[in-house]
Short mmCIF file of C-alpha atoms (C1' of nucleotides) in Angstrom, two decimals:
data_model
loop_
_atom_site.label_atom_id
_atom_site.label_comp_id
_atom_site.label_asym_id
_atom_site.label_seq_id
_atom_site.Cartn_x
_atom_site.Cartn_y
_atom_site.Cartn_z
CA UNK A 1 -149.98 173.27 33.11
CA UNK A 2 -148.88 173.43 29.49
CA UNK A 3 -145.20 173.40 28.61
CA UNK A 4 -145.65 176.75 26.86
CA UNK A 5 -147.30 178.22 29.93
CA UNK A 6 -144.49 176.97 32.15
CA UNK A 7 -141.86 178.52 29.89
CA UNK A 8 -143.76 181.79 29.91
CA UNK A 9 -143.80 181.88 33.72
CA UNK A 10 -140.09 181.22 33.79
CA UNK A 11 -139.31 183.89 31.19
CA UNK A 12 -141.27 186.39 33.25
CA UNK A 13 -138.85 185.75 36.07
CA UNK A 14 -135.87 186.26 33.73
CA UNK A 15 -135.31 182.53 33.89
CA UNK A 16 -133.28 180.78 31.22
CA UNK A 17 -133.92 177.34 29.80
CA UNK A 18 -130.93 175.44 31.06
CA UNK A 19 -130.10 171.78 30.77
CA UNK A 20 -131.03 170.99 34.38
CA UNK A 21 -134.16 173.15 34.43
CA UNK A 22 -135.46 171.58 31.24
CA UNK A 23 -134.90 168.08 32.58
CA UNK A 24 -136.56 168.92 35.89
CA UNK A 25 -139.62 170.39 34.18
CA UNK A 26 -139.82 167.20 32.17
CA UNK A 27 -139.59 165.06 35.30
CA UNK A 28 -142.30 167.04 37.07
CA UNK A 29 -144.46 166.95 33.96
CA UNK A 30 -144.44 163.19 33.72
CA UNK A 31 -144.06 162.00 37.33
CA UNK A 32 -147.09 160.41 38.95
CA UNK A 33 -145.57 160.93 42.35
CA UNK A 34 -144.01 163.93 44.13
CA UNK A 35 -140.24 164.26 43.68
CA UNK A 36 -137.53 164.90 46.28
CA UNK A 37 -134.13 166.48 45.68
CA UNK A 38 -132.61 163.02 45.93
CA UNK A 39 -135.02 161.37 43.52
CA UNK A 40 -134.39 164.17 41.02
CA UNK A 41 -130.67 163.53 41.25
CA UNK A 42 -131.31 159.87 40.53
CA UNK A 43 -133.49 160.69 37.52
CA UNK A 44 -130.78 163.01 36.21
CA UNK A 45 -128.16 160.31 36.64
CA UNK A 46 -130.25 157.91 34.53
CA UNK A 47 -130.15 160.46 31.72
CA UNK A 48 -126.42 160.86 32.16
CA UNK A 49 -126.90 164.47 33.22
CA UNK A 50 -124.52 165.53 35.96
CA UNK A 51 -125.68 168.20 38.36
CA UNK A 52 -124.70 169.29 41.81
CA UNK A 53 -127.09 168.73 44.68
CA UNK A 54 -126.92 172.43 45.50
CA UNK A 55 -128.20 173.26 42.04
CA UNK A 56 -131.22 171.03 42.57
CA UNK A 57 -132.13 172.75 45.82
CA UNK A 58 -131.75 176.17 44.23
CA UNK A 59 -133.82 175.09 41.27
CA UNK A 60 -136.56 173.70 43.49
CA UNK A 61 -136.76 177.01 45.30
CA UNK A 62 -136.84 178.92 42.02
CA UNK A 63 -139.62 176.77 40.58
CA UNK A 64 -141.57 177.06 43.82
CA UNK A 65 -141.19 180.86 43.92
CA UNK A 66 -142.26 180.99 40.29
CA UNK A 67 -145.40 179.03 41.12
CA UNK A 68 -144.54 176.15 38.83
CA UNK A 69 -144.32 173.57 41.61
CA UNK A 70 -145.48 173.34 45.20
CA UNK A 71 -144.28 171.48 48.22
CA UNK A 72 -145.80 168.23 49.45
CA UNK A 73 -145.33 166.70 52.87
CA UNK A 74 -145.96 163.04 53.41
CA UNK A 75 -145.29 160.95 56.50
CA UNK A 76 -142.31 158.68 56.03
CA UNK A 77 -141.00 160.59 53.03
CA UNK A 78 -138.60 163.47 52.57
CA UNK A 79 -139.65 166.94 51.53
CA UNK A 80 -141.05 166.63 48.03
CA UNK A 81 -142.59 168.73 45.27
CA UNK A 82 -145.04 168.34 42.42
CA UNK A 83 -146.40 170.40 39.55
CA UNK A 84 -148.91 173.03 40.65
CA UNK A 85 -152.53 172.98 39.55
CA UNK A 86 -155.12 170.32 40.11
CA UNK A 87 -153.41 167.74 42.26
CA UNK A 88 -152.78 168.05 46.00
CA UNK A 89 -154.26 164.70 46.95
CA UNK A 90 -152.16 161.61 47.49
CA UNK A 91 -152.51 157.91 48.05
CA UNK A 92 -149.66 156.77 50.28
CA UNK A 93 -149.12 153.01 50.45
CA UNK A 94 -147.86 151.87 53.83
CA UNK A 95 -146.71 148.61 52.27
CA UNK A 96 -144.45 149.58 49.34
CA UNK A 97 -144.26 153.25 50.34
CA UNK A 98 -145.26 154.39 46.89
CA UNK A 99 -147.09 157.69 46.60
CA UNK A 100 -149.57 158.32 43.84
CA UNK A 101 -150.91 161.77 43.06
CA UNK A 102 -154.59 161.78 42.22
CA UNK A 103 -156.59 164.68 40.85
CA UNK A 104 -160.20 164.85 41.94
CA UNK A 105 -162.73 167.37 43.01
CA UNK A 106 -163.81 167.05 46.57
CA UNK A 107 -166.47 168.55 48.69
CA UNK A 108 -164.44 170.53 51.17
CA UNK A 109 -165.92 173.88 50.15
CA UNK A 110 -168.61 173.70 52.84
CA UNK A 111 -165.95 172.71 55.34
CA UNK A 112 -163.85 175.71 54.42
CA UNK A 113 -166.85 177.96 54.80
CA UNK A 114 -167.49 176.50 58.22
CA UNK A 115 -163.88 177.19 59.26
CA UNK A 116 -164.26 180.81 58.20
CA UNK A 117 -167.46 181.10 60.23
CA UNK A 118 -166.51 179.14 63.35
CA UNK A 119 -162.75 179.61 63.52
CA UNK A 120 -162.42 182.83 61.58
CA UNK A 121 -159.81 181.04 59.52
CA UNK A 122 -159.60 182.12 55.88
CA UNK A 123 -158.63 178.99 53.90
CA UNK A 124 -156.67 179.59 50.71
CA UNK A 125 -155.56 176.05 50.05
CA UNK A 126 -155.56 172.57 51.51
CA UNK A 127 -153.78 169.27 51.21
CA UNK A 128 -155.25 165.84 51.70
CA UNK A 129 -153.37 162.55 52.01
CA UNK A 130 -154.81 159.06 52.25
CA UNK A 131 -152.70 156.38 53.93
CA UNK A 132 -153.40 152.71 53.41
CA UNK A 133 -152.59 149.80 51.10
CA UNK A 134 -152.41 149.88 47.33
CA UNK A 135 -153.80 147.13 45.11
CA UNK A 136 -150.53 145.17 45.00
CA UNK A 137 -149.90 145.38 48.73
CA UNK A 138 -153.44 144.30 49.72
CA UNK A 139 -152.33 140.67 49.02
CA UNK B 1 -156.76 159.75 75.43
CA UNK B 2 -156.90 159.61 79.23
CA UNK B 3 -153.71 159.82 81.26
CA UNK B 4 -154.49 156.43 82.81
CA UNK B 5 -154.95 154.90 79.38
CA UNK B 6 -151.67 156.36 78.20
CA UNK B 7 -149.81 154.93 81.19
CA UNK B 8 -151.38 151.55 80.57
CA UNK B 9 -150.19 151.51 76.96
CA UNK B 10 -146.70 152.41 78.12
CA UNK B 11 -146.65 149.75 80.85
CA UNK B 12 -147.66 147.16 78.27
CA UNK B 13 -144.47 147.98 76.42
CA UNK B 14 -142.41 147.64 79.60
CA UNK B 15 -142.06 151.40 79.62
CA UNK B 16 -141.16 153.22 82.81
CA UNK B 17 -142.43 156.60 83.90
CA UNK B 18 -139.32 158.71 83.69
CA UNK B 19 -138.86 162.40 84.19
CA UNK B 20 -138.61 163.18 80.49
CA UNK B 21 -141.40 160.84 79.43
CA UNK B 22 -143.76 162.27 82.01
CA UNK B 23 -143.03 165.82 80.89
CA UNK B 24 -143.46 164.93 77.21
CA UNK B 25 -146.82 163.24 77.83
CA UNK B 26 -147.87 166.37 79.64
CA UNK B 27 -146.77 168.57 76.74
CA UNK B 28 -148.61 166.46 74.20
CA UNK B 29 -151.66 166.35 76.41
CA UNK B 30 -152.00 170.11 76.61
CA UNK B 31 -150.53 171.37 73.32
CA UNK B 32 -152.95 172.77 70.77
CA UNK B 33 -150.35 172.41 68.07
CA UNK B 34 -148.10 169.55 66.93
CA UNK B 35 -144.68 169.46 68.61
CA UNK B 36 -141.24 169.04 67.05
CA UNK B 37 -138.12 167.67 68.76
CA UNK B 38 -136.83 171.22 69.00
CA UNK B 39 -140.02 172.68 70.46
CA UNK B 40 -140.06 169.89 73.06
CA UNK B 41 -136.50 170.77 74.06
CA UNK B 42 -137.60 174.37 74.51
CA UNK B 43 -140.59 173.36 76.63
CA UNK B 44 -138.32 171.21 78.79
CA UNK B 45 -135.88 174.07 79.23
CA UNK B 46 -138.71 176.29 80.51
CA UNK B 47 -139.36 173.71 83.21
CA UNK B 48 -135.68 173.56 84.04
CA UNK B 49 -135.54 169.95 82.90
CA UNK B 50 -132.34 169.11 81.09
CA UNK B 51 -132.46 166.40 78.48
CA UNK B 52 -130.32 165.42 75.56
CA UNK B 53 -131.67 165.87 72.05
CA UNK B 54 -130.99 162.20 71.35
CA UNK B 55 -133.29 161.24 74.20
CA UNK B 56 -136.11 163.27 72.68
CA UNK B 57 -135.79 161.54 69.33
CA UNK B 58 -135.72 158.13 70.99
CA UNK B 59 -138.72 159.03 73.09
CA UNK B 60 -140.66 160.28 70.09
CA UNK B 61 -140.04 156.99 68.35
CA UNK B 62 -141.07 155.03 71.43
CA UNK B 63 -144.30 156.97 71.85
CA UNK B 64 -145.05 156.59 68.15
CA UNK B 65 -144.41 152.83 68.21
CA UNK B 66 -146.61 152.58 71.28
CA UNK B 67 -149.42 154.33 69.45
CA UNK B 68 -149.55 157.25 71.87
CA UNK B 69 -148.58 159.86 69.29
CA UNK B 70 -148.52 160.06 65.53
CA UNK B 71 -146.49 162.04 63.06
CA UNK B 72 -147.76 165.20 61.36
CA UNK B 73 -146.25 166.79 58.28
CA UNK B 74 -146.92 170.40 57.52
CA UNK B 75 -145.43 172.56 54.79
CA UNK B 76 -142.91 175.03 56.18
CA UNK B 77 -142.54 173.18 59.49
CA UNK B 78 -140.23 170.47 60.74
CA UNK B 79 -141.35 166.91 61.42
CA UNK B 80 -143.85 167.09 64.25
CA UNK B 81 -146.07 164.87 66.38
CA UNK B 82 -149.35 165.05 68.26
CA UNK B 83 -151.44 162.86 70.53
CA UNK B 84 -153.28 160.09 68.67
CA UNK B 85 -157.04 159.88 68.50
CA UNK B 86 -159.48 162.40 67.13
CA UNK B 87 -157.34 165.10 65.64
CA UNK B 88 -155.47 164.85 62.35
CA UNK B 89 -156.77 168.10 60.89
CA UNK B 90 -154.82 171.33 61.03
CA UNK B 91 -155.22 175.00 60.34
CA UNK B 92 -151.88 176.36 59.18
CA UNK B 93 -151.57 180.15 59.15
CA UNK B 94 -149.33 181.40 56.35
CA UNK B 95 -148.98 184.73 58.19
CA UNK B 96 -147.80 183.88 61.71
CA UNK B 97 -146.99 180.24 60.88
CA UNK B 98 -149.03 179.00 63.81
CA UNK B 99 -150.60 175.59 63.50
CA UNK B 100 -153.82 174.76 65.28
CA UNK B 101 -155.10 171.22 65.63
CA UNK B 102 -158.85 170.95 65.19
CA UNK B 103 -161.01 167.92 65.84
CA UNK B 104 -164.01 167.53 63.61
CA UNK B 105 -165.87 164.85 61.79
CA UNK B 106 -165.70 165.13 58.09
CA UNK B 107 -167.42 163.46 55.22
CA UNK B 108 -164.55 161.67 53.56
CA UNK B 109 -166.05 158.21 54.04
CA UNK B 110 -167.68 158.25 50.62
CA UNK B 111 -164.41 159.44 49.14
CA UNK B 112 -162.54 156.56 50.76
CA UNK B 113 -165.11 154.11 49.40
CA UNK B 114 -164.65 155.57 45.95
CA UNK B 115 -160.87 155.14 46.19
CA UNK B 116 -161.33 151.48 47.10
CA UNK B 117 -163.63 151.02 44.12
CA UNK B 118 -161.83 153.05 41.47
CA UNK B 119 -158.22 152.86 42.58
CA UNK B 120 -158.32 149.63 44.55
CA UNK B 121 -156.68 151.57 47.35
CA UNK B 122 -157.63 150.46 50.86
CA UNK B 123 -157.59 153.63 53.00
CA UNK B 124 -156.79 153.13 56.68
CA UNK B 125 -156.20 156.72 57.64
CA UNK B 126 -155.94 160.21 56.23
CA UNK B 127 -154.60 163.62 57.07
CA UNK B 128 -156.05 166.95 56.09
CA UNK B 129 -154.39 170.35 56.37
CA UNK B 130 -155.90 173.74 55.62
CA UNK B 131 -153.54 176.58 54.70
CA UNK B 132 -154.62 180.19 54.93
CA UNK B 133 -154.84 183.12 57.34
CA UNK B 134 -155.91 183.01 60.95
CA UNK B 135 -158.15 185.64 62.54
CA UNK B 136 -155.25 187.81 63.71
CA UNK B 137 -153.40 187.70 60.41
CA UNK B 138 -156.47 188.55 58.29
CA UNK B 139 -155.94 192.23 59.28
"C1'" DT C 1 -121.61 191.34 27.03
"C1'" DT C 2 -123.88 190.45 31.40
"C1'" DA C 3 -126.80 188.61 34.52
"C1'" DA C 4 -128.51 183.98 35.49
"C1'" DT C 5 -126.82 179.55 36.60
"C1'" DT C 6 -123.56 176.33 38.35
"C1'" DG C 7 -119.98 173.81 41.13
"C1'" DC C 8 -117.40 173.42 45.10
"C1'" DA C 9 -116.38 173.88 49.85
"C1'" DA C 10 -118.07 174.75 54.06
"C1'" DA C 11 -121.55 175.48 57.48
"C1'" DA C 12 -125.93 174.72 59.69
"C1'" DG C 13 -129.69 171.81 60.90
"C1'" DT C 14 -131.88 167.26 61.65
"C1'" DT C 15 -131.91 162.48 62.86
"C1'" DT C 16 -129.62 158.08 63.92
"C1'" DT C 17 -126.22 154.89 66.09
"C1'" DG C 18 -122.85 152.77 69.36
"C1'" DC C 19 -121.40 152.40 73.84
"C1'" DA C 20 -120.87 153.05 78.55
"C1'" DC C 21 -123.32 154.78 82.54
"C1'" DT C 22 -127.58 155.71 85.33
"C1'" DG C 23 -131.90 154.96 87.43
"C1'" DG C 24 -136.91 153.01 87.76
"C1'" DC C 25 -139.19 149.28 89.69
"C1'" DG D 1 -130.14 143.48 90.38
"C1'" DC D 2 -132.00 143.82 85.85
"C1'" DC D 3 -132.97 146.13 81.96
"C1'" DA D 4 -135.12 150.45 80.29
"C1'" DG D 5 -133.59 154.95 79.73
"C1'" DT D 6 -129.91 158.42 79.21
"C1'" DG D 7 -125.83 161.28 77.79
"C1'" DC D 8 -122.11 161.92 74.83
"C1'" DA D 9 -119.54 161.62 70.70
"C1'" DA D 10 -119.69 160.66 66.15
"C1'" DA D 11 -121.77 159.68 61.83
"C1'" DA D 12 -125.29 160.10 58.24
"C1'" DC D 13 -128.48 163.06 55.99
"C1'" DT D 14 -130.63 167.21 54.39
"C1'" DT D 15 -130.54 171.96 53.22
"C1'" DT D 16 -128.36 176.53 52.89
"C1'" DT D 17 -124.68 180.02 51.90
"C1'" DG D 18 -120.58 182.44 49.89
"C1'" DC D 19 -117.75 182.92 46.17
"C1'" DA D 20 -115.56 182.20 41.89
"C1'" DA D 21 -116.26 180.21 37.28
"C1'" DT D 22 -119.44 179.22 33.49
"C1'" DT D 23 -123.07 179.90 30.12
"C1'" DA D 24 -127.70 181.16 27.96
"C1'" DA D 25 -129.58 184.93 25.57
#
DNA sequence: TTAATTGCAAAAGTTTTGCACTGGC
DNA sequence: GCCAGTGCAAAACTTTTGCAATTAA
């Protein structure tokens, strides 16, 4: 999503461009991995920006409600979020515990059609995580 | 997994067949949805079995270390677990919040090969969740 | 100005740990 | 009897809520 588009979405919700919000949008825009409340606090600290943990949680909820970010759940990690659009697939290294978001088209459309037919389940979204070893951790 | 096979795995780890463990194996064996510590406590209560929450967490860890169960992470739900082998795919209804485990073969092998080639990521496992509306909640 | 945002304190929920006691085999 | 399993209390984390103070527009 473009920065301009993000700002537009936020304005629509009567959102203001505050110090913390701006920094968080920046973090989400550049991160290659989903972010947790705690990791966001650490990133803020590096930039010498002080913010209360409560503010981060409230901001995460706001950005999620606004559709700017979405939640990601990965085994062995805390509740995390990433920018909406495109992503939703992750490579989770069981060695160094790093998580990399990868954007790629996959062929789950036929699977989703099958679920609608056989299970009468109407898929609107999906998430896919691969667990294994990254290049560095493969020895 | 067969009950006999489960018991064997547990014996190998010097595990004993206790009241709580037996009940939990039964729950996991029959549940069609992943179970959380809290839902297990509720199931135990229905059977008039009293157990401390700490015991449940310790048992979950034991069964996970033993390879009997594995963790499942689903958006909007607490940390949950299900019996290992086969499953790993879930239909998550955004209406009633029910989660159904479904076993099916999928065609991610070529995707995993691609990840090894392009990303040098050695996949050992994956998890796939579909979010949407179940039959009842589709109106 | 004025409504959104924030900080702080407190509460609620989840998960882990230490230690002494109990119970399966 | 031995050692795995358990309960209890307490601690460590994570997330939410209420309220008063602050600030972007």
